[in-house]
């Protein structure tokens, strides 16, 4: 990267590409980190330049929460978002649905040789902006480069640490017979945005991913004082999978009311066209909450008052069932089982 | 995965392969996680089955440290280790050299479709064993699957959290003129083990990776009472890169004594044969420490008393230099600059 005069030339962020030297640990890697990552993520922790970040122990008491997610979504850019903001939202939401206030993120990048630096910069800036909006700091990171054909542009693993206040106890095993099941809005938007982009489909209206950070919504829900037992973000595998997981963990059954589950018309049409069931399609900006029945209306009001929850609905109830079945009253009045999906699912949706 | 009788069949850990459904979020993924990951990592945090782990806030005071590393080493299995134990050691060591006691790891896996389940199990068991030996717990994880040809077997990102006691302040910007530079053993073993496996080279003796967790050695070094200013594990880019980074961060120069830097004969021979300089070759079980000159002998004694430090040596000194050069007195009495490596380096060494 030295010019003929011995100076270091800046990265060519318009036409440059990732090459193997950017992962080698030498000067090229240091330059990539400085000009792309530090430039976007600028904060006191990264600025120290060590292999890790030194952080204060949260002084408010409570417990810590740690979560990690690899992001391999394809395509990298899609209507409503990109792998960058998605990788922040996904991890922030995993912390939030455990009742935690997200504090710090670590980000690791696996880049494919030949990946355009302009795309990398766009992704990194999207991450930085998502982190700012969610109030989390990307405190440490890592970059590796693999040969052309051994990766797919960029994979991002984000790991988050947060703190959950004493008295908040959300866990997938706490759903109880009688509880109400709430959903924060429409389902299937993220997965169908990815699919329609991938398949180059156009519908009357564009389907946009719902990717968003839910920690603000969760804070309002907790502040409502409702007795919330479980929260989960229904990502891979969709609402059906999230509810089956909770039913299994808690040892309960569930009955959903199909008519109350919000689905955008265009998403429903796309699902029908492609042969998918929206119940199994990934979401990246939605959550389900299970709370004491007596608190359901109060919790619903708190959710509806938040911009990311204005289409919230009570979608079902928890009951005792030794088989842990999730069932649904259909729009036509019948009942169907909402089973685990055992076959092929949408790959690389997040 | 249902048999004709409707029972769930166990994974075929001998002949089975990863397929896309293992990353889809449904039953196949749940089974993979249970039969391979939970079976090996078994602990109370994972057992809860949530998307993150709830952890106690360290009660001993101090500060926290967080670090992350993507591991893309190729080949996955090499003399002395594999990507599994490497991914634990790498992150444990990043915590240790910041003076932290490693507590928790998060692990994310990006699997390529078609990857043998037997290899995955072997890797996961190697991680579990490395974590046990190092006294850290793998508290949460994630698995994604990419299509054949979009990954390379398995990539593992490990993120670690540890706690550093009050009074310990290790940072790359604390090297001071007059300080001594210590190294915990031979250099180049890991990188040359990978290279010789990759190139199918055989030498008189097999070169084994030095991959190891250094937190025990670091604990002994801290307990010695020596005034240590900086520690770092010279991984990618080797000793030369680590020292150049520290020289730049601290704004100092360094003078090394080539004769005092331990290199195995077989590693030296392999380097010569392949045209590498051991100073730039990755290590995965070594550290450099920079301490007050008056404490150097005491620190050396503590290092030599530990099994992973018995070949430790004082290899140089820090001095003031506005250019932040790392220089070396060669075996022949001359001086050379040990510069940043700006060109091509060994790809996928860790």
XYZ file of C-alpha atoms in Angstrom:
700
model
C 0.000 0.000 0.000
C 3.030 2.261 -0.210
C 3.102 4.647 -3.135
C 6.268 5.226 -5.084
C 7.075 8.030 -2.659
C 6.760 5.746 0.335
C 3.524 7.248 1.629
C 0.580 5.093 2.543
C -2.224 5.550 0.055
C -5.790 5.456 1.360
C -8.007 2.517 0.471
C -9.852 2.904 -2.804
C -13.377 2.842 -1.434
C -14.907 3.239 -4.877
C -13.234 0.570 -6.948
C -11.145 -1.397 -4.432
C -11.716 -5.001 -3.383
C -10.917 -7.139 -0.379
C -7.795 -9.225 -0.928
C -6.127 -11.884 1.183
C -3.641 -9.411 2.661
C -6.573 -7.661 4.396
C -6.835 -10.684 6.673
C -3.135 -11.316 7.134
C -2.520 -9.341 10.289
C -0.151 -6.862 8.680
C -0.283 -3.306 7.454
C -3.090 -3.881 4.914
C -5.337 -5.289 7.614
C -4.529 -2.451 9.987
C -5.455 -0.013 7.216
C -8.752 -1.764 6.444
C -9.683 -1.722 10.113
C -8.779 1.915 10.532
C -10.321 3.343 7.367
C -13.530 1.297 7.307
C -14.291 -0.122 10.749
C -12.885 2.464 13.147
C -14.121 5.282 10.895
C -17.702 4.034 11.207
C -17.752 2.620 14.744
C -15.554 5.290 16.409
C -15.650 4.909 20.195
C -13.268 4.962 23.136
C -13.122 1.154 23.466
C -12.082 0.456 19.879
C -9.722 3.409 19.895
C -7.408 1.693 22.378
C -6.444 -0.773 19.663
C -6.170 -3.841 21.876
C -7.506 -7.301 21.001
C -10.424 -6.805 23.340
C -12.350 -4.078 25.113
C -12.127 -3.198 28.809
C -15.596 -2.358 30.091
C -17.097 -1.237 33.389
C -19.014 -3.839 35.374
C -22.664 -2.682 35.315
C -23.245 -0.979 38.631
C -27.031 -1.217 38.734
C -27.013 -4.831 39.894
C -29.107 -7.555 38.284
C -27.702 -10.213 35.967
C -25.905 -10.203 32.651
C -27.131 -11.702 29.402
C -24.888 -12.888 26.567
C -26.058 -13.954 23.113
C -24.461 -14.581 19.713
C -25.703 -14.860 16.127
C -23.986 -15.579 12.839
C -25.524 -13.681 9.935
C -25.288 -15.216 6.478
C -28.313 -13.616 4.806
C -28.388 -13.704 1.019
C -28.716 -11.302 -0.732
C -26.649 -8.927 1.414
C -28.834 -5.957 0.491
C -32.609 -6.337 0.476
C -35.677 -4.088 0.627
C -35.787 -2.558 4.082
C -32.261 -3.381 5.166
C -28.967 -5.195 4.689
C -26.767 -7.690 6.525
C -25.217 -4.817 8.492
C -28.260 -3.446 10.297
C -29.721 -6.970 10.476
C -26.664 -8.209 12.374
C -27.147 -5.467 14.969
C -30.921 -5.830 15.241
C -30.782 -9.628 15.526
C -28.465 -9.576 18.511
C -30.042 -6.540 20.186
C -33.413 -8.290 19.937
C -32.129 -11.522 21.444
C -30.957 -9.500 24.442
C -34.133 -7.411 24.600
C -36.528 -10.395 24.651
C -34.650 -11.734 27.657
C -35.473 -8.456 29.389
C -31.953 -7.108 29.100
C -30.812 -3.604 28.349
C -28.303 -4.124 25.511
C -24.907 -2.603 26.292
C -22.090 -3.884 24.096
C -21.642 -5.697 20.820
C -18.660 -7.566 19.409
C -18.575 -8.007 15.630
C -16.584 -10.532 13.614
C -16.365 -10.401 9.824
C -15.523 -13.218 7.434
C -14.855 -11.544 4.095
C -14.504 -13.242 0.734
C -11.561 -12.251 -1.404
C -12.763 -9.900 -4.141
C -15.620 -8.375 -2.139
C -16.042 -4.712 -3.116
C -14.770 -2.313 -0.448
C -17.647 0.045 -1.308
C -20.167 -2.661 -0.315
C -18.225 -3.396 2.852
C -18.242 0.265 3.785
C -21.983 0.526 3.131
C -22.616 -2.500 5.356
C -20.365 -1.265 8.133
C -22.029 2.159 8.081
C -25.421 0.496 8.265
C -24.230 -1.416 11.354
C -22.902 1.743 12.938
C -26.159 3.566 12.347
C -28.256 0.664 13.685
C -26.054 0.475 16.783
C -26.381 4.204 17.422
C -30.160 4.038 17.058
C -30.376 1.088 19.449
C -28.020 2.676 21.976
C -25.396 -0.085 21.876
C -21.662 0.246 21.332
C -19.585 -2.008 19.061
C -16.645 -2.356 21.426
C -14.455 -4.948 19.722
C -14.179 -6.863 16.470
C -12.241 -9.165 14.199
C -11.727 -9.548 10.460
C -10.756 -12.630 8.487
C -10.500 -13.084 4.726
C -11.117 -16.373 2.878
C -10.241 -17.158 -0.720
C -12.670 -16.492 -3.529
C -15.254 -19.285 -3.607
C -14.751 -20.217 0.069
C -17.231 -17.703 1.449
C -20.026 -15.545 0.072
C -19.248 -11.840 0.229
C -19.452 -11.268 3.949
C -20.639 -13.185 6.995
C -21.039 -11.253 10.253
C -21.229 -12.712 13.736
C -22.439 -10.285 16.379
C -22.296 -11.114 20.064
C -24.117 -8.981 22.570
C -23.903 -8.408 26.281
C -26.635 -6.703 28.268
C -27.862 -6.349 31.805
C -31.244 -7.405 33.108
C -32.616 -5.707 36.199
C -33.476 -7.661 39.325
C -37.099 -8.728 39.372
C -37.326 -9.284 35.614
C -37.460 -12.980 34.896
C -38.264 -13.814 31.285
C -37.590 -17.328 30.101
C -39.052 -19.739 27.567
C -40.023 -22.142 30.338
C -42.350 -19.736 32.169
C -45.514 -19.909 30.044
C -48.454 -21.050 32.183
C -51.942 -22.349 31.424
C -54.307 -19.388 31.219
C -51.657 -16.968 29.924
C -52.350 -14.742 26.925
C -50.153 -14.733 23.813
C -49.430 -11.351 22.216
C -47.718 -10.525 18.933
C -46.190 -7.116 18.159
C -47.338 -6.837 14.529
C -47.473 -8.449 11.090
C -45.605 -11.662 10.375
C -43.580 -12.845 7.394
C -42.307 -9.475 6.174
C -38.586 -10.168 6.517
C -38.577 -13.629 4.973
C -40.771 -12.656 2.057
C -38.727 -9.499 1.393
C -35.655 -11.728 1.079
C -37.459 -14.307 -1.048
C -38.972 -11.806 -3.452
C -35.592 -10.126 -3.910
C -33.923 -13.491 -4.399
C -36.504 -14.693 -6.907
C -36.752 -11.271 -8.551
C -40.488 -11.153 -7.967
C -42.489 -7.955 -8.081
C -45.869 -7.525 -6.468
C -48.274 -4.598 -6.431
C -46.484 -3.231 -3.396
C -42.857 -3.855 -2.456
C -42.373 -6.158 0.500
C -39.947 -4.620 2.958
C -38.097 -6.391 5.725
C -39.303 -5.447 9.197
C -35.730 -5.500 10.538
C -35.628 -3.230 13.593
C -34.252 -3.037 17.123
C -36.938 -3.928 19.655
C -35.221 -2.833 22.860
C -37.254 0.385 23.025
C -40.535 -1.499 22.628
C -39.459 -4.019 25.261
C -38.540 -1.237 27.694
C -42.051 0.192 27.340
C -43.590 -3.256 27.812
C -41.614 -3.849 30.997
C -42.484 -0.381 32.244
C -46.211 -1.174 31.842
C -45.942 -3.344 34.931
C -47.655 -6.292 33.221
C -46.596 -9.713 34.534
C -44.738 -10.932 31.418
C -43.532 -14.539 31.568
C -41.921 -15.089 28.167
C -40.746 -12.951 25.256
C -39.179 -14.202 22.046
C -38.418 -12.809 18.612
C -39.787 -15.210 15.981
C -36.888 -15.182 13.500
C -35.803 -18.350 11.643
C -38.697 -20.759 11.503
C -41.168 -17.939 12.157
C -43.942 -17.615 14.695
C -44.838 -21.307 14.532
C -41.340 -22.424 15.493
C -40.970 -19.853 18.284
C -44.276 -20.931 19.846
C -43.479 -24.635 19.528
C -40.148 -24.035 21.256
C -41.847 -22.204 24.106
C -44.600 -24.836 24.389
C -41.937 -27.526 24.675
C -39.787 -25.580 27.162
C -42.779 -24.710 29.358
C -44.561 -28.046 28.954
C -47.835 -26.443 27.847
C -50.175 -26.318 24.841
C -51.323 -23.251 22.934
C -54.387 -22.287 20.944
C -54.006 -19.507 18.384
C -56.749 -17.570 16.643
C -55.787 -17.242 12.972
C -58.066 -14.251 12.368
C -56.195 -12.215 14.960
C -52.708 -12.775 13.524
C -51.782 -9.755 11.390
C -50.334 -10.497 7.938
C -49.853 -7.857 5.251
C -51.956 -8.523 2.138
C -48.925 -8.429 -0.122
C -47.057 -10.870 2.120
C -50.034 -13.195 2.119
C -50.204 -13.013 -1.671
C -46.476 -13.681 -2.030
C -46.685 -16.623 0.371
C -49.571 -18.081 -1.594
C -47.745 -17.588 -4.872
C -44.565 -19.275 -3.603
C -46.278 -21.929 -1.532
C -45.218 -20.744 1.917
C -47.114 -20.452 5.164
C -46.492 -17.049 6.817
C -46.488 -18.757 10.223
C -43.110 -20.286 9.330
C -41.534 -17.223 7.711
C -38.788 -15.280 9.497
C -39.351 -11.910 11.141
C -36.621 -9.523 12.298
C -38.593 -6.799 14.022
C -41.366 -8.625 15.826
C -41.782 -10.303 19.186
C -44.237 -12.574 20.913
C -45.000 -12.028 24.580
C -46.788 -14.362 26.954
C -48.273 -12.779 30.047
C -50.829 -13.321 32.798
C -54.319 -13.078 31.246
C -55.350 -10.308 33.629
C -52.524 -8.100 32.314
C -53.040 -8.770 28.603
C -55.006 -5.620 27.777
C -52.599 -3.409 29.701
C -49.648 -4.966 27.906
C -51.398 -4.672 24.536
C -51.997 -0.970 25.148
C -48.311 -0.420 25.951
C -47.290 -2.282 22.782
C -49.742 -0.433 20.533
C -48.474 2.898 21.859
C -44.964 2.187 20.502
C -44.210 2.843 16.805
C -42.866 -0.705 16.380
C -45.917 -2.249 18.056
C -48.868 -0.292 16.703
C -50.301 -3.380 14.981
C -49.981 -5.585 18.061
C -52.655 -8.129 18.823
C -53.642 -10.806 21.317
C -53.370 -13.928 19.185
C -54.074 -16.840 21.498
C -53.947 -18.501 24.889
C -51.849 -21.031 26.756
C -53.474 -24.139 28.195
C -52.306 -27.376 29.718
C -51.558 -30.142 27.229
C -49.292 -33.106 27.906
C -48.453 -33.235 24.166
C -47.326 -29.573 24.066
C -49.250 -29.023 20.851
C -49.646 -25.614 19.269
C -53.071 -25.524 17.625
C -54.946 -22.858 15.715
C -58.580 -21.970 15.196
C -58.667 -21.217 11.473
C -60.552 -18.374 9.839
C -63.137 -20.907 8.738
C -63.773 -22.081 12.266
C -61.863 -25.356 12.043
C -58.779 -26.389 14.019
C -55.351 -27.314 12.725
C -52.091 -28.325 14.300
C -49.266 -25.803 13.942
C -46.446 -28.326 14.015
C -42.693 -27.959 13.985
C -41.572 -27.731 10.400
C -39.438 -30.797 9.836
C -38.548 -30.520 6.155
C -36.707 -27.982 4.090
C -36.909 -24.368 5.190
C -35.749 -21.128 3.676
C -31.968 -21.109 3.817
C -29.910 -18.001 4.606
C -32.787 -15.829 5.633
C -30.768 -14.153 8.389
C -36.118 -37.073 10.583
C -39.194 -39.097 11.451
C -38.942 -42.823 10.849
C -41.788 -44.746 9.299
C -43.107 -45.318 12.806
C -43.147 -41.607 13.546
C -40.246 -41.687 15.994
C -37.384 -39.275 15.695
C -34.266 -41.089 14.558
C -30.940 -39.977 16.016
C -28.449 -38.179 13.782
C -26.157 -40.488 11.852
C -22.891 -39.371 13.376
C -20.867 -41.803 11.281
C -22.060 -41.192 7.759
C -24.407 -38.195 8.037
C -23.807 -34.753 6.585
C -24.939 -31.227 7.321
C -27.820 -30.188 5.089
C -29.632 -26.885 4.710
C -32.444 -27.940 7.042
C -29.915 -27.991 9.900
C -29.816 -24.202 9.690
C -33.506 -23.610 9.068
C -34.693 -23.124 12.607
C -36.943 -26.186 12.665
C -36.796 -29.667 14.056
C -33.637 -30.724 12.213
C -31.746 -27.775 13.670
C -33.060 -28.461 17.157
C -31.860 -32.050 16.793
C -28.395 -31.034 15.572
C -28.037 -28.636 18.479
C -29.176 -31.184 21.016
C -27.268 -34.227 19.807
C -23.985 -32.545 18.938
C -23.665 -29.194 20.705
C -25.560 -29.687 23.965
C -24.157 -33.206 24.300
C -20.602 -31.863 24.263
C -21.000 -28.502 25.993
C -23.574 -29.548 28.620
C -24.032 -26.801 31.219
C -26.822 -25.083 33.099
C -26.811 -21.989 30.863
C -27.257 -23.826 27.558
C -29.743 -26.192 29.135
C -32.298 -23.411 29.528
C -32.688 -23.343 25.750
C -33.135 -19.591 25.392
C -31.512 -17.451 22.697
C -29.012 -16.161 25.210
C -27.531 -16.976 28.590
C -28.353 -15.269 31.870
C -25.182 -14.894 33.906
C -24.260 -13.528 37.310
C -22.515 -10.153 37.409
C -18.980 -10.860 38.662
C -19.011 -9.996 42.326
C -15.279 -9.550 42.830
C -15.236 -6.026 41.343
C -12.799 -4.887 38.695
C -13.679 -4.439 35.036
C -14.952 -6.686 32.300
C -13.169 -7.580 29.087
C -14.885 -8.635 25.861
C -13.158 -10.003 22.762
C -14.187 -11.812 19.578
C -12.409 -13.855 16.907
C -13.570 -15.539 13.729
C -11.708 -18.769 13.011
C -11.330 -19.851 9.395
C -8.204 -21.986 9.640
C -7.540 -24.353 6.753
C -7.087 -27.304 7.054
C -9.579 -27.826 9.891
C -7.450 -30.558 11.444
C -3.698 -30.066 11.753
C -0.812 -31.502 13.770
C -1.311 -30.428 17.374
C -4.921 -29.301 17.114
C -7.993 -28.414 15.100
C -10.303 -25.452 14.523
C -12.291 -26.449 17.617
C -9.646 -26.158 20.310
C -8.031 -23.286 18.384
C -11.262 -21.281 18.556
C -11.329 -21.666 22.332
C -7.616 -20.998 22.868
C -7.599 -17.935 20.611
C -10.334 -16.175 22.528
C -9.196 -17.305 25.972
C -5.735 -15.953 25.161
C -7.046 -12.587 24.003
C -8.758 -12.259 27.382
C -5.753 -13.555 29.326
C -3.246 -11.135 27.809
C -5.470 -8.270 28.903
C -5.088 -9.599 32.440
C -8.602 -11.004 32.564
C -9.821 -14.216 34.093
C -11.845 -15.798 31.246
C -15.405 -16.635 32.314
C -17.785 -17.233 29.414
C -17.628 -18.007 25.724
C -20.259 -17.663 23.012
C -19.742 -19.785 19.893
C -21.266 -19.283 16.445
C -20.915 -21.848 13.676
C -21.239 -21.305 9.928
C -21.482 -24.772 8.423
C -21.227 -25.673 4.751
C -23.872 -27.979 3.355
C -22.405 -31.473 3.013
C -19.958 -31.160 5.917
C -19.601 -34.560 7.624
C -21.379 -34.734 10.989
C -18.545 -36.905 12.302
C -16.069 -34.083 11.675
C -18.421 -31.576 13.273
C -18.734 -33.752 16.349
C -14.971 -34.165 16.589
C -14.510 -30.392 16.381
C -17.222 -29.660 18.927
C -15.759 -32.195 21.358
C -12.347 -30.622 20.929
C -13.878 -27.241 21.820
C -15.601 -28.704 24.848
C -12.396 -30.282 26.071
C -10.378 -27.092 25.515
C -13.003 -25.063 27.365
C -12.979 -27.479 30.324
C -9.184 -27.366 30.497
C -9.175 -23.568 30.408
C -11.960 -23.284 32.983
C -14.392 -21.395 30.721
C -18.016 -22.199 29.961
C -19.585 -22.064 26.496
C -22.824 -20.432 27.589
C -24.590 -19.691 24.309
C -24.271 -20.344 20.598
C -25.713 -20.182 17.122
C -25.633 -22.334 13.997
C -26.116 -21.321 10.378
C -25.790 -23.437 7.248
C -24.715 -22.099 3.834
C -25.000 -23.869 0.498
C -22.203 -26.055 -0.814
C -19.482 -23.838 -2.277
C -20.490 -20.782 -0.220
C -18.404 -21.655 2.815
C -15.558 -24.029 3.619
C -16.550 -26.797 5.997
C -16.939 -24.818 9.174
C -16.121 -21.329 10.398
C -16.318 -20.664 14.149
C -16.567 -17.295 15.839
C -15.914 -17.346 19.563
C -16.559 -14.342 21.754
C -15.252 -14.233 25.285
C -16.058 -12.278 28.392
C -13.765 -12.140 31.386
C -13.100 -10.060 34.434
C -9.897 -8.217 35.249
C -9.096 -7.432 38.854
C -8.618 -3.886 40.062
C -4.985 -2.849 39.967
C -4.179 -4.836 36.822
C -3.706 -2.484 33.913
C -2.328 -4.144 30.809
C -2.622 -2.278 27.544
C -0.686 -1.999 24.311
C 0.008 1.676 24.961
C 1.890 1.176 28.245
C 5.344 0.089 27.019
C 7.999 2.498 28.338
C 11.610 3.194 27.440
C 13.815 0.958 29.559
C 11.257 -1.875 29.761
C 12.258 -5.462 29.064
C 10.562 -7.617 26.409
C 9.917 -11.259 27.306
C 8.652 -14.105 25.124
C 7.091 -17.285 26.527
C 8.734 -19.781 24.142
C 9.488 -20.757 20.569
C 7.927 -18.882 17.664
C 6.440 -20.025 14.373
C 5.191 -23.457 15.450
C 1.501 -22.925 14.702
C 1.906 -21.280 11.321
C 4.459 -23.773 10.083
C 2.366 -26.728 11.321
C -0.485 -25.417 9.169
C 1.768 -24.728 6.194
C 3.478 -28.086 6.239
C 0.114 -29.854 6.484
C -1.273 -27.710 3.679
C 1.704 -28.273 1.415
C 2.020 -31.917 2.431
C 5.598 -31.426 3.503
C 7.428 -33.807 5.779
C 10.482 -32.912 7.765
C 12.699 -34.974 10.052
C 10.405 -34.144 12.946
C 6.725 -33.274 12.707
C 5.922 -29.642 13.361
C 3.074 -29.351 15.833
C 0.930 -26.326 16.473
C 1.553 -24.727 19.860
C -2.189 -24.021 20.299
C -2.871 -23.767 24.041
C -4.768 -21.708 26.586
C -2.450 -19.257 28.312
C -4.683 -18.108 31.169
C -2.880 -20.334 33.680
C 0.520 -18.976 32.648
C -0.808 -15.414 32.825
C -2.220 -16.002 36.305
C 1.216 -17.122 37.490
C 2.846 -14.109 35.843
C 0.449 -11.706 37.548
C 0.936 -13.493 40.857
C 4.709 -12.960 40.593
C 4.117 -9.303 41.457
C 6.211 -8.081 38.519
C 5.172 -4.700 37.130
C 3.878 -5.880 33.744
C 2.860 -3.110 31.324
C 1.805 -4.994 28.195
C 0.968 -8.560 27.226
C -0.022 -9.776 23.795
C -0.334 -13.107 22.001
C 1.532 -12.894 18.699
C -0.956 -14.677 16.421
C -1.575 -13.536 12.823
C 1.449 -11.622 11.597
C 3.622 -13.207 14.280
C 5.976 -11.661 16.807
C 7.091 -8.916 14.421
C 3.556 -7.643 13.901
C 2.631 -7.805 17.590
C 5.715 -5.804 18.557
C 5.176 -3.238 15.795
C 1.590 -2.747 16.985
C 2.740 -2.209 20.554
C 5.568 0.125 19.473
C 3.044 2.219 17.542
C 0.443 2.224 20.341
C 3.011 3.149 22.994
C 5.014 5.529 20.806
C 8.337 3.781 21.500
C 11.075 1.879 19.700
C 12.338 -1.626 20.421
C 15.602 -3.492 20.024
C 15.461 -7.282 19.852
C 18.315 -9.738 20.207
C 17.896 -12.402 17.527
C 20.077 -14.943 19.353
C 17.724 -14.904 22.343
C 14.517 -15.621 20.370
C 13.766 -19.339 20.591
C 12.911 -21.088 17.308
C 12.696 -24.864 16.924
C 15.277 -26.247 14.496
C 12.603 -27.948 12.401
C 10.557 -24.737 12.224
C 13.622 -22.801 11.173
C 14.340 -25.382 8.479
C 10.758 -25.315 7.219
C 10.782 -21.515 7.130
C 14.007 -21.508 5.171
C 12.655 -24.100 2.752
C 9.424 -22.197 2.137
C 10.947 -18.729 2.209
C 9.322 -17.459 5.401
C 10.700 -15.495 8.310
C 9.650 -17.044 11.656
C 9.228 -13.541 13.090
C 6.108 -13.149 10.937
C 4.618 -16.616 11.469
C 1.525 -17.088 13.647
C 1.639 -18.555 17.145
C -1.348 -19.774 19.124
C 0.187 -20.617 22.481
C 2.757 -17.904 23.077
C 2.747 -14.443 24.550
C 5.036 -11.458 24.749
C 5.205 -9.467 27.949
C 6.743 -6.060 28.487
C 7.668 -5.168 32.040
C 9.792 -2.849 34.133
C 13.456 -3.828 33.656
C 13.978 -4.327 37.395
C 11.276 -7.019 37.426
C 12.361 -8.872 34.282
C 14.266 -11.691 36.007
C 11.471 -12.267 38.502
C 8.912 -12.414 35.709
C 11.124 -14.728 33.659
C 11.422 -17.104 36.601
C 7.627 -17.221 36.996
C 7.198 -17.912 33.292
C 9.860 -20.629 33.154
C 8.224 -22.377 36.119
C 5.012 -22.906 34.109
C 4.792 -25.841 31.656
C 3.718 -23.489 28.837
C 6.555 -21.066 29.551
C 9.574 -23.258 30.255
C 11.406 -21.951 27.182
C 10.747 -18.296 28.006
C 13.421 -15.706 27.333
C 14.168 -12.018 27.623
C 14.393 -11.034 23.965
C 14.882 -7.284 23.912
C 14.359 -3.837 25.338
C 12.153 -0.815 24.776
C 13.701 2.568 24.090
C 12.501 5.946 22.960
C 12.280 6.374 19.197
C 10.128 8.961 17.443
C 9.860 6.584 14.442
C 8.564 3.663 16.573
C 10.925 1.284 14.810
C 11.368 -2.315 15.901
C 14.985 -3.254 15.246
C 16.967 -6.401 15.816
C 20.591 -7.193 16.548
C 21.185 -10.179 14.274
C 23.125 -13.295 15.154
C 25.990 -11.928 13.093
C 26.160 -8.708 15.072
C 24.487 -6.471 12.480
C 21.213 -4.591 12.830
C 18.055 -4.936 10.754
C 14.663 -3.327 10.793
C 11.796 -5.637 11.731
C 9.153 -3.818 9.722
C 5.431 -4.326 9.367
C 4.863 -6.866 6.650
C 2.991 -5.019 3.931
C 2.637 -7.668 1.236
C 1.008 -11.053 1.060
C 0.802 -13.064 4.274
C -0.277 -16.573 5.061
C -4.033 -16.714 4.607
C -6.351 -18.685 6.895
C -3.772 -19.514 9.503
C -6.275 -19.110 12.347
